[in-house]
C-alpha positions as a printed NumPy array, in Angstrom:
array([[-17.802,   1.973,   6.362],
       [-15.326,   1.19 ,   3.815],
       [-16.066,  -2.243,   2.963],
       [-14.356,  -5.472,   3.78 ],
       [-10.735,  -4.563,   3.314],
       [ -9.145,  -4.042,   6.615],
       [ -6.161,  -2.349,   4.85 ],
       [ -8.155,   0.894,   4.153],
       [ -9.118,   1.345,   7.792],
       [ -5.427,   2.207,   8.659],
       [ -6.001,   5.602,   6.484],
       [ -8.786,   6.73 ,   8.831],
       [ -7.716,   9.044,  11.46 ],
       [ -9.253,   8.928,  14.997],
       [-11.909,  11.963,  14.624],
       [-13.364,  10.606,  11.932],
       [-13.662,   7.394,  13.646],
       [-15.135,   8.801,  16.694],
       [-17.503,  11.004,  14.86 ],
       [-18.753,   8.099,  13.04 ],
       [-19.127,   5.724,  16.152],
       [-20.946,   8.625,  17.921],
       [-23.29 ,   9.223,  15.468],
       [-24.001,   5.419,  15.081],
       [-24.605,   5.106,  18.935],
       [-26.908,   7.855,  18.95 ],
       [-28.874,   6.301,  15.9  ],
       [-29.156,   2.839,  18.045],
       [-30.208,   4.424,  21.096],
       [-32.668,   6.875,  20.052],
       [-34.268,   5.097,  17.3  ],
       [-33.323,   1.327,  16.75 ],
       [-33.555,   0.028,  20.188],
       [-36.504,   1.598,  21.132],
       [-38.429,   0.631,  18.091],
       [-37.323,  -2.898,  17.952],
       [-38.285,  -3.158,  21.759],
       [-41.687,  -1.621,  20.922],
       [-42.394,  -4.062,  17.883],
       [-41.303,  -6.997,  19.933],
       [-43.523,  -6.041,  22.977],
       [-46.515,  -5.248,  20.628],
       [-45.995,  -8.825,  18.968],
       [-46.163, -10.52 ,  22.38 ],
       [-49.219,  -8.252,  23.377],
       [-51.096,  -9.472,  20.248],
       [-50.172, -13.214,  20.378],
       [-50.849, -13.351,  24.051],
       [-54.244, -11.461,  23.914],
       [-55.805, -12.352,  20.397],
       [-54.226, -15.582,  19.783],
       [-53.742, -16.967,  23.166],
       [-50.527, -18.049,  22.117],
       [-46.576, -17.229,  23.261],
       [-47.736, -17.43 ,  26.984],
       [-44.211, -18.132,  28.286],
       [-42.808, -15.202,  26.307],
       [-45.298, -13.009,  27.667],
       [-45.366, -13.89 ,  31.235],
       [-41.718, -14.395,  31.582],
       [-41.088, -11.181,  30.511],
       [-43.245,  -9.555,  33.179],
       [-41.475, -10.885,  36.141],
       [-44.626, -11.395,  38.231],
       [-44.367, -12.918,  41.347],
       [-47.708, -15.267,  40.751],
       [-48.517, -17.282,  37.882],
       [-46.104, -19.632,  38.154],
       [-45.908, -23.253,  36.151],
       [-43.765, -26.398,  36.497],
       [-43.582, -29.755,  34.985],
       [-43.898, -32.907,  36.899],
       [-42.704, -36.032,  34.94 ],
       [-43.876, -39.605,  35.518],
       [-42.245, -42.732,  34.113],
       [-45.152, -45.678,  34.218],
       [-44.292, -49.176,  34.861],
       [-44.993, -49.932,  31.128],
       [-42.245, -47.263,  30.26 ],
       [-44.734, -44.724,  29.045],
       [-44.001, -40.978,  30.13 ],
       [-46.741, -38.737,  31.65 ],
       [-46.036, -34.969,  31.492],
       [-48.26 , -32.86 ,  33.942],
       [-47.781, -28.843,  33.398],
       [-48.978, -27.963,  36.742],
       [-49.727, -23.948,  37.526],
       [-50.004, -21.779,  40.037],
       [-52.296, -18.903,  40.12 ],
       [-50.836, -17.207,  43.202],
       [-47.809, -17.997,  45.492],
       [-48.545, -17.428,  49.333],
       [-46.02 , -14.777,  51.115],
       [-46.188, -15.96 ,  54.486],
       [-45.402, -19.845,  55.425],
       [-45.742, -21.427,  58.515],
       [-44.142, -24.812,  59.754],
       [-46.604, -27.74 ,  58.893],
       [-47.786, -29.594,  62.109],
       [-48.547, -32.706,  60.202],
       [-45.01 , -32.967,  58.41 ],
       [-43.425, -36.375,  58.923],
       [-40.024, -35.562,  59.058],
       [-39.507, -35.711,  62.766],
       [-38.244, -32.783,  64.864],
       [-34.681, -34.406,  66.132],
       [-31.298, -34.724,  65.027],
       [-32.706, -37.531,  62.442],
       [-34.911, -35.168,  60.231],
       [-31.747, -33.847,  58.74 ],
       [-30.008, -36.63 ,  56.308],
       [-26.477, -37.045,  56.751],
       [-24.576, -35.762,  53.458],
       [-22.783, -39.409,  53.169],
       [-25.632, -41.406,  53.733],
       [-28.427, -39.502,  51.848],
       [-30.998, -41.423,  50.302],
       [-34.518, -41.013,  48.619],
       [-35.872, -42.746,  51.859],
       [-35.901, -40.627,  55.122],
       [-35.337, -42.768,  58.139],
       [-36.839, -40.459,  60.313],
       [-40.553, -41.083,  58.97 ],
       [-42.756, -42.527,  61.438],
       [-43.869, -45.199,  58.693],
       [-41.866, -48.547,  59.51 ],
       [-41.66 , -49.246,  55.71 ],
       [-39.493, -46.137,  54.881],
       [-41.785, -44.926,  52.395],
       [-40.374, -42.46 ,  50.132],
       [-41.094, -38.472,  51.095],
       [-42.9  , -37.492,  47.992],
       [-45.74 , -40.46 ,  49.266],
       [-46.365, -39.039,  52.603],
       [-49.575, -37.532,  53.741],
       [-47.608, -33.988,  54.069],
       [-44.2  , -34.224,  52.355],
       [-43.817, -30.249,  52.532],
       [-42.282, -29.192,  55.674],
       [-44.006, -25.778,  54.923],
       [-47.526, -24.698,  54.265],
       [-48.929, -21.427,  53.699],
       [-49.967, -19.487,  56.521],
       [-53.503, -18.536,  55.035],
       [-55.115, -21.395,  53.289],
       [-57.091, -20.496,  50.34 ],
       [-58.301, -22.078,  46.95 ],
       [-56.235, -19.633,  45.202],
       [-52.812, -21.324,  46.499],
       [-53.942, -24.857,  45.173],
       [-51.922, -25.961,  42.224],
       [-53.774, -27.397,  39.321],
       [-53.058, -29.159,  36.259],
       [-52.805, -27.002,  32.962],
       [-51.975, -29.525,  30.674],
       [-51.253, -33.309,  30.399],
       [-49.15 , -35.343,  27.692],
       [-48.968, -39.14 ,  27.505],
       [-45.89 , -40.26 ,  25.183],
       [-45.701, -43.784,  24.355],
       [-42.796, -45.801,  24.947],
       [-41.405, -46.716,  21.525],
       [-40.845, -50.348,  20.41 ],
       [-37.039, -50.902,  19.907],
       [-36.793, -53.346,  16.578],
       [-33.334, -53.814,  17.294],
       [-33.209, -54.67 ,  21.003],
       [-32.881, -58.059,  22.072],
       [-35.063, -59.885,  24.755],
       [-33.256, -58.37 ,  27.292],
       [-33.601, -54.81 ,  26.363],
       [-30.003, -54.206,  25.201],
       [-29.724, -52.652,  21.773],
       [-27.839, -54.736,  19.271],
       [-25.773, -54.089,  16.368],
       [-27.221, -55.086,  13.109],
       [-23.842, -57.131,  12.018],
       [-24.261, -59.078,  15.633],
       [-26.759, -61.937,  15.305],
       [-29.423, -62.22 ,  18.56 ],
       [-27.706, -64.695,  20.449],
       [-29.667, -65.386,  24.043],
       [-27.001, -64.984,  26.996]])
């Protein structure tokens, strides 16, 4: 309005400042905000439908109940990282308790907060297998079984373990000034 000199703002009366702010607000509310929103929405629609890109931005703004995706990360024994992108086309709305669930039905099915572990002692298997390796790891299943509720792998990426040239034989990083002395 008057530049960067803050001393000059002291000489503006309240009526002038109020009319200026009202005019600027009216400009942004009626023109700038709708124009920017339409421009961004058009850009998302074009990139999603024509170029088959920006799916995250396009679908996240729609707030759809269905079409959910998540990542599963798996570190292999050799140190490679597997990244699975898993997608659900439809999410069930009604759920029932799984009769095959191995978590038990007694007081042992809920772990105590002070003794929580990855291994569920209430599992019927004597070897205490982790819950993610059970045949039925989820307590709840969809009320209606359908192929449209089945998750599918959308994308897969394998990230190879990098060789650490500054690592010793035990895998600990050593500085360049210290020699590689076995422990």
